[in-house]
Short mmCIF file of C-alpha atoms and ligand atoms in Angstrom, two decimals:
data_model
loop_
_atom_site.label_atom_id
_atom_site.label_comp_id
_atom_site.label_asym_id
_atom_site.label_seq_id
_atom_site.Cartn_x
_atom_site.Cartn_y
_atom_site.Cartn_z
CA MET A 5 0.00 0.00 0.00
CA SER A 6 1.46 3.36 -0.95
CA HIS A 7 1.27 6.49 1.15
CA LYS A 8 0.19 9.83 -0.28
CA ILE A 9 1.94 13.07 0.67
CA LEU A 10 -0.92 15.37 1.70
CA SER A 11 1.18 18.46 2.35
CA LYS A 12 4.83 19.40 2.25
CA GLU A 13 6.76 22.43 3.46
CA GLN A 14 10.38 23.55 3.50
CA LEU A 15 11.48 24.61 7.00
CA SER A 16 15.00 25.76 6.14
CA GLU A 17 17.49 25.37 3.30
CA ASN A 18 17.80 21.63 3.81
CA VAL A 19 14.99 20.70 6.19
CA PHE A 20 11.54 19.62 5.01
CA THR A 21 8.34 18.41 6.64
CA ALA A 22 5.44 16.46 5.19
CA GLU A 23 2.13 15.07 6.30
CA ILE A 24 1.73 11.56 4.97
CA GLU A 25 -1.19 9.13 4.87
CA ALA A 26 -0.36 6.19 7.15
CA ALA A 27 -3.49 5.37 9.15
CA LEU A 28 -2.29 2.27 10.97
CA VAL A 29 0.98 3.89 12.03
CA ALA A 30 -0.82 7.07 13.12
CA ARG A 31 -3.14 5.11 15.39
CA ALA A 32 -0.48 2.93 17.00
CA ARG A 33 2.51 5.25 17.36
CA LYS A 34 3.89 6.61 20.63
CA PRO A 35 6.48 9.34 21.23
CA GLY A 36 10.02 8.16 20.51
CA GLN A 37 9.05 5.74 17.74
CA PHE A 38 10.06 5.86 14.11
CA VAL A 39 9.20 4.48 10.67
CA ILE A 40 11.39 2.97 7.97
CA ILE A 41 10.42 4.22 4.54
CA SER A 42 11.40 3.26 1.02
CA LEU A 43 10.46 5.46 -1.88
CA ASN A 44 9.71 2.75 -4.41
CA ASN A 45 9.40 -1.02 -4.65
CA GLU A 46 12.25 -1.62 -7.08
CA TYR A 47 15.62 -0.42 -5.89
CA ALA A 48 15.12 2.17 -3.16
CA GLU A 49 17.08 1.91 0.08
CA ARG A 50 15.28 1.91 3.40
CA ILE A 51 15.80 4.85 5.75
CA PRO A 52 14.53 5.46 9.29
CA LEU A 53 12.73 8.72 10.16
CA THR A 54 11.15 9.67 13.49
CA ILE A 55 7.40 10.12 13.66
CA ALA A 56 7.46 13.79 14.62
CA ASP A 57 3.70 13.94 15.14
CA ALA A 58 0.55 12.03 14.19
CA ASP A 59 -3.18 12.62 13.78
CA ALA A 60 -4.93 9.34 14.60
CA GLU A 61 -8.33 10.60 13.42
CA LYS A 62 -7.05 11.84 10.07
CA GLY A 63 -4.76 8.81 9.72
CA THR A 64 -1.65 10.88 9.02
CA ILE A 65 1.89 11.14 10.33
CA ARG A 66 4.31 14.04 10.16
CA LEU A 67 7.92 13.49 9.13
CA ILE A 68 10.67 16.10 9.35
CA TRP A 69 13.89 15.37 7.51
CA GLN A 70 17.18 16.95 6.63
CA ARG A 71 18.47 16.59 3.07
CA VAL A 72 21.87 14.98 3.66
CA GLY A 73 22.24 12.42 0.86
CA LYS A 74 20.52 10.59 -1.97
CA THR A 75 17.36 9.29 -0.33
CA THR A 76 16.58 12.37 1.74
CA ALA A 77 17.16 14.47 -1.43
CA GLU A 78 14.80 12.23 -3.42
CA LEU A 79 12.21 12.59 -0.67
CA ALA A 80 12.65 16.38 -0.73
CA ASP A 81 11.97 16.34 -4.50
CA LEU A 82 8.56 14.69 -4.05
CA LYS A 83 5.51 16.95 -4.17
CA GLU A 84 2.08 17.05 -2.62
CA GLY A 85 0.03 14.23 -4.13
CA ASP A 86 3.09 12.03 -4.80
CA GLU A 87 3.31 8.69 -3.04
CA ILE A 88 5.87 6.89 -0.89
CA ALA A 89 5.85 3.16 -1.62
CA ASN A 90 6.46 1.83 1.89
CA VAL A 91 6.14 3.22 5.41
CA ALA A 92 6.86 0.49 7.98
CA GLY A 93 6.20 1.11 11.64
CA PRO A 94 5.81 2.22 14.29
CA LEU A 95 9.24 0.80 15.17
CA GLY A 96 11.40 1.01 18.27
CA LYS A 97 10.48 1.26 21.92
CA PRO A 98 8.39 4.27 22.96
CA THR A 99 9.95 6.84 25.28
CA HIS A 100 9.41 6.24 28.98
CA ILE A 101 7.31 9.26 29.99
CA GLU A 102 6.51 10.19 33.59
CA ASN A 103 6.45 13.27 35.78
CA PHE A 104 10.16 13.52 36.62
CA GLY A 105 9.80 17.10 37.93
CA ILE A 106 12.21 19.32 36.00
CA VAL A 107 13.39 17.97 32.64
CA ALA A 108 15.88 19.45 30.22
CA CYS A 109 15.27 18.67 26.54
CA VAL A 110 18.42 19.34 24.56
CA GLY A 111 18.25 19.29 20.76
CA GLY A 112 20.97 19.76 18.18
CA GLY A 113 20.24 20.46 14.49
CA ILE A 114 17.77 17.95 13.02
CA GLY A 115 17.67 16.33 16.49
CA ASN A 116 14.94 18.86 17.33
CA ALA A 117 12.58 16.77 15.16
CA PRO A 118 12.79 13.53 17.17
CA LEU A 119 12.90 15.61 20.39
CA LEU A 120 9.60 17.41 19.68
CA PRO A 121 7.10 14.56 20.36
CA ILE A 122 9.06 13.59 23.49
CA ALA A 123 9.09 17.15 24.86
CA LYS A 124 5.34 17.44 24.13
CA ALA A 125 4.59 14.22 26.01
CA LEU A 126 6.80 15.29 28.94
CA LYS A 127 4.92 18.57 29.19
CA GLN A 128 1.56 16.77 29.06
CA ALA A 129 2.76 14.50 31.91
CA GLY A 130 3.21 17.61 34.11
CA ASN A 131 6.96 18.17 33.86
CA LYS A 132 8.56 21.58 33.95
CA VAL A 133 10.30 21.55 30.57
CA CYS A 134 13.45 23.53 29.89
CA SER A 135 14.41 23.23 26.22
CA ILE A 136 17.86 24.02 24.92
CA LEU A 137 18.05 24.08 21.12
CA GLY A 138 21.31 24.44 19.25
CA ALA A 139 22.15 24.96 15.59
CA ARG A 140 25.22 25.91 13.59
CA ASN A 141 23.50 29.18 12.58
CA LYS A 142 20.09 30.92 12.58
CA GLU A 143 19.03 29.47 9.21
CA LEU A 144 19.56 25.92 10.45
CA LEU A 145 17.45 26.29 13.58
CA ILE A 146 14.15 24.43 13.26
CA LEU A 147 10.92 24.13 15.29
CA GLU A 148 11.62 27.12 17.54
CA ASP A 149 7.92 28.12 17.67
CA GLU A 150 6.74 24.61 18.55
CA PHE A 151 9.28 24.38 21.39
CA ALA A 152 8.44 27.90 22.59
CA ARG A 153 4.78 26.86 22.95
CA LEU A 154 5.46 23.81 25.07
CA SER A 155 8.53 24.85 27.11
CA ASP A 156 8.60 26.62 30.48
CA GLU A 157 12.00 27.93 29.48
CA LEU A 158 13.64 28.01 26.05
CA ILE A 159 17.31 28.65 25.43
CA ILE A 160 18.66 28.96 21.88
CA THR A 161 22.33 28.65 21.01
CA THR A 162 24.13 29.00 17.68
CA ASP A 163 27.75 28.11 16.96
CA ASP A 164 28.33 31.43 15.14
CA GLY A 165 26.21 33.67 17.39
CA SER A 166 23.85 34.59 14.52
CA TYR A 167 20.88 33.95 16.84
CA GLY A 168 20.40 33.35 20.55
CA ARG A 169 23.51 32.75 22.55
CA LYS A 170 26.87 32.11 20.86
CA ALA A 171 27.64 28.78 22.50
CA LEU A 172 27.34 25.04 22.21
CA VAL A 173 24.31 23.51 23.95
CA THR A 174 26.57 22.02 26.62
CA GLU A 175 27.24 25.50 28.08
CA PRO A 176 23.66 26.38 29.17
CA LEU A 177 23.13 22.71 30.03
CA GLU A 178 26.00 22.83 32.52
CA GLU A 179 24.72 26.12 33.98
CA LEU A 180 21.29 24.56 34.46
CA CYS A 181 22.82 21.51 36.16
CA LYS A 182 24.64 23.80 38.63
CA SER A 183 21.57 25.97 39.36
CA GLU A 184 18.57 25.57 41.68
CA LYS A 185 16.68 24.47 38.52
CA LYS A 186 18.88 21.36 38.25
CA PRO A 187 16.93 18.90 36.06
CA ASN A 188 15.85 15.53 37.43
CA GLN A 189 16.13 14.05 33.94
CA VAL A 190 17.77 15.10 30.67
CA PHE A 191 16.86 14.09 27.10
CA ALA A 192 19.53 14.90 24.52
CA ILE A 193 19.04 14.27 20.79
CA GLY A 194 21.28 15.41 17.97
CA PRO A 195 24.58 14.52 16.30
CA ALA A 196 26.47 11.75 18.11
CA ILE A 197 29.24 14.13 19.13
CA MET A 198 26.75 16.52 20.75
CA MET A 199 25.05 13.70 22.68
CA LYS A 200 28.45 12.42 23.81
CA PHE A 201 29.40 15.81 25.31
CA CYS A 202 25.93 16.40 26.84
CA CYS A 203 26.32 13.04 28.58
CA ALA A 204 29.79 14.00 29.82
CA VAL A 205 28.23 17.11 31.46
CA THR A 206 25.25 15.34 33.05
CA LYS A 207 27.45 12.49 34.31
CA ARG A 208 29.42 15.02 36.38
CA TYR A 209 26.17 16.12 38.04
CA ASN A 210 24.75 12.61 38.29
CA ILE A 211 21.65 13.40 36.21
CA PRO A 212 20.04 10.50 34.30
CA THR A 213 20.21 11.21 30.56
CA GLN A 214 18.34 9.54 27.71
CA VAL A 215 19.71 9.84 24.18
CA SER A 216 18.07 8.75 20.91
CA LEU A 217 20.61 7.10 18.63
CA ASN A 218 20.71 7.61 14.86
CA THR A 219 22.70 4.58 13.74
CA ILE A 220 22.52 3.18 10.21
CA MET A 221 19.50 0.91 9.88
CA VAL A 222 18.41 -1.51 7.19
CA ASP A 223 15.65 -3.90 8.26
CA GLY A 224 14.63 -2.29 11.56
CA THR A 225 13.74 -5.65 13.09
CA GLY A 226 16.95 -6.75 14.80
CA MET A 227 18.04 -9.10 11.99
CA CYS A 228 20.74 -7.33 9.95
CA GLY A 229 23.00 -5.96 12.69
CA GLY A 230 23.43 -2.62 10.89
CA CYS A 231 22.39 -0.61 13.95
CA ARG A 232 24.58 -2.44 16.50
CA ILE A 233 26.08 -0.36 19.28
CA GLU A 234 28.04 -1.10 22.44
CA PHE A 235 26.01 -0.36 25.55
CA ASP A 236 27.49 -0.98 28.98
CA GLY A 237 30.05 -3.23 27.27
CA GLN A 238 27.33 -5.35 25.61
CA PRO A 239 26.04 -5.35 22.01
CA LYS A 240 22.57 -3.83 21.52
CA PHE A 241 20.48 -3.15 18.43
CA VAL A 242 19.13 0.39 18.24
CA CYS A 243 16.08 -0.61 16.15
CA VAL A 244 14.63 -3.04 18.68
CA ASP A 245 16.41 -2.23 21.97
CA GLY A 246 16.19 1.54 21.37
CA PRO A 247 16.33 4.05 19.79
CA GLU A 248 16.62 5.54 23.31
CA PHE A 249 19.32 4.53 25.73
CA ASP A 250 20.90 5.64 28.98
CA GLY A 251 23.51 7.93 27.42
CA HIS A 252 26.01 7.37 30.22
CA LYS A 253 26.47 3.76 29.07
CA VAL A 254 26.74 4.28 25.28
CA ASN A 255 30.10 3.88 23.53
CA PHE A 256 29.76 6.99 21.32
CA ASP A 257 33.24 6.69 19.79
CA LEU A 258 32.47 3.27 18.34
CA MET A 259 29.05 4.48 17.17
CA MET A 260 30.60 7.45 15.31
CA LYS A 261 33.11 5.17 13.61
CA ARG A 262 30.32 2.85 12.39
CA LEU A 263 28.20 5.81 11.18
CA GLY A 264 30.91 6.80 8.71
CA ALA A 265 31.47 3.26 7.36
CA TYR A 266 29.77 3.83 3.98
CA LYS A 267 30.64 7.53 3.43
CA ASP A 268 32.32 6.99 0.00
CA LEU A 269 29.42 4.94 -1.40
CA GLU A 270 26.85 7.39 0.02
CA GLN A 271 28.66 10.33 -1.56
CA LYS A 272 28.82 8.61 -4.97
CA ALA A 273 25.10 7.74 -4.83
CA HIS A 274 24.26 11.36 -3.94
CA GLU A 275 26.43 12.79 -6.76
CA LYS A 276 24.83 10.39 -9.27
CA TYR A 277 21.34 11.45 -8.13
CA GLN A 278 22.24 15.16 -8.40
CA LYS A 279 23.44 14.65 -12.00
CA HIS A 280 20.27 12.73 -12.83
CA ARG A 281 17.97 15.41 -11.32
CA CYS A 282 19.82 18.13 -13.30
CA LYS A 283 19.23 16.17 -16.50
CA ILE A 284 15.51 15.71 -15.89
CA GLY A 285 15.16 19.33 -14.84
CA LEU A 286 14.03 18.81 -11.25
CA ASP A 287 16.38 21.51 -9.99
CA LYS A 288 14.47 24.12 -12.05
CA THR A 289 11.19 23.47 -10.22
P1 FAD B 20 23.34 9.17 2.82
O1 FAD B 20 24.26 10.01 2.03
O2 FAD B 20 23.05 7.78 2.33
O3 FAD B 20 23.87 9.10 4.30
C1 FAD B 20 24.25 10.25 5.04
C2 FAD B 20 24.47 9.81 6.48
O4 FAD B 20 23.20 9.40 7.04
C3 FAD B 20 25.36 8.56 6.62
O5 FAD B 20 26.73 8.88 6.67
C4 FAD B 20 24.85 7.91 7.85
O6 FAD B 20 25.39 8.55 8.99
C5 FAD B 20 23.35 8.20 7.80
N1 FAD B 20 22.61 7.11 7.12
C6 FAD B 20 22.75 6.66 5.85
N2 FAD B 20 21.93 5.62 5.60
C7 FAD B 20 21.25 5.41 6.73
C8 FAD B 20 20.26 4.47 7.11
N3 FAD B 20 19.81 3.51 6.28
N4 FAD B 20 19.79 4.51 8.38
C9 FAD B 20 20.21 5.47 9.25
N5 FAD B 20 21.15 6.39 8.94
C10 FAD B 20 21.67 6.37 7.71
N6 FAD B 20 16.92 12.06 9.97
C11 FAD B 20 16.09 13.10 9.81
O7 FAD B 20 16.40 14.00 9.02
N7 FAD B 20 14.90 13.20 10.50
C12 FAD B 20 14.50 12.25 11.38
O8 FAD B 20 13.43 12.35 11.98
C13 FAD B 20 15.37 11.14 11.59
N8 FAD B 20 15.04 10.17 12.44
C14 FAD B 20 15.86 9.10 12.60
C15 FAD B 20 15.47 8.11 13.49
C16 FAD B 20 16.27 7.00 13.70
C17 FAD B 20 15.83 5.93 14.65
C18 FAD B 20 17.51 6.89 12.98
C19 FAD B 20 18.36 5.70 13.20
C20 FAD B 20 17.90 7.87 12.09
C21 FAD B 20 17.08 8.97 11.88
N9 FAD B 20 17.43 9.98 10.96
C22 FAD B 20 16.59 11.05 10.83
C23 FAD B 20 18.63 9.89 10.12
C24 FAD B 20 18.26 9.48 8.68
O9 FAD B 20 17.80 8.15 8.67
C25 FAD B 20 19.47 9.63 7.74
O10 FAD B 20 19.83 10.99 7.65
C26 FAD B 20 19.16 9.11 6.33
O11 FAD B 20 19.07 7.70 6.35
C27 FAD B 20 20.21 9.55 5.32
O12 FAD B 20 19.92 8.97 4.07
P2 FAD B 20 20.49 9.56 2.69
O13 FAD B 20 20.44 8.50 1.67
O14 FAD B 20 19.81 10.83 2.36
O15 FAD B 20 21.97 9.98 3.04
FE1 FES B 21 18.95 -4.26 11.27
FE2 FES B 21 18.65 -2.95 13.56
S1 FES B 21 18.37 -2.19 11.56
S2 FES B 21 19.34 -4.97 13.26
MG1 MG B 22 21.57 6.76 1.49
#
């Protein structure tokens, strides 16, 4: 069964969002879960994307993605009314939500997308939510308005100081940990390096920290081993054991090494797609 794109919007130069028909997923999904999509039935690769939001009554899910390579570029080239061949899910374990008291939700770059449904659910559960959102620059910051609506406090940082505070997210996070508003629980989602350093901060202050890991995935059912990580010295599969883990026990260095394993092939596939889209004139639309 294919899935129609009902609406699509560009959030920044390389970030897009779309509302997609997927009734069964919309009804069953919980915050923290994701889908694996493939764009056609012939040769398309499978990529995981977080379910950023869902409307169970309408039978739709919202995806937010960053154009980083071939498949996310192909997805960005689809238009309203086009169809995605396969949307499998909801996959992964839902986030454990409870009233922790004060929670800090720390997002980096496209990590704000998977963080959004979690932060919403934490707010609904009665938590005081302090959100810290970081981006390389103002143009790359996404979902500020959504986070402003749900957060008791919102801190924005940019690497170049073009908006908010000129800092990495770890700076305000550490200040918060030292203050009387010390969080009881932290959620950090973003590039592996950012999650690694957020966890180094919260470990010093003994604050439990959940991270959502963005390893390479293929089947999403625990069979292929593509998403294997080392957790507390043991192998775990992000697709079925995660995607969320206690960040203080994740071997981030090994994860980062595995993330880059197919860089050359990914780059070639992206270049080939760019040439093809030039030829068929997609870049003029
Ligand atoms: P490529 O050029 O093929 O790859 C670019 C980089 O993306 C790679 O170096 C690798 O680090 C990563 N990647 C490549 N293939 C895969 C794959 N099959 N699975 C996972 N990562 C891959 N991105 C978003 O923009 N929005 C989201 O909501 C989102 N949610 C995710 C949820 C989970 C559970 C995981 C594991 C990843 C999520 N990602 C999300 C990352 C997204 O899947 C990758 O950016 C995407 O697969 C890149 O595909 P590509 O062909 O465009 O890029
Ligand atoms: Fe294959 Fe997790 S994606 S084991
Ligand atoms: Mg790819």
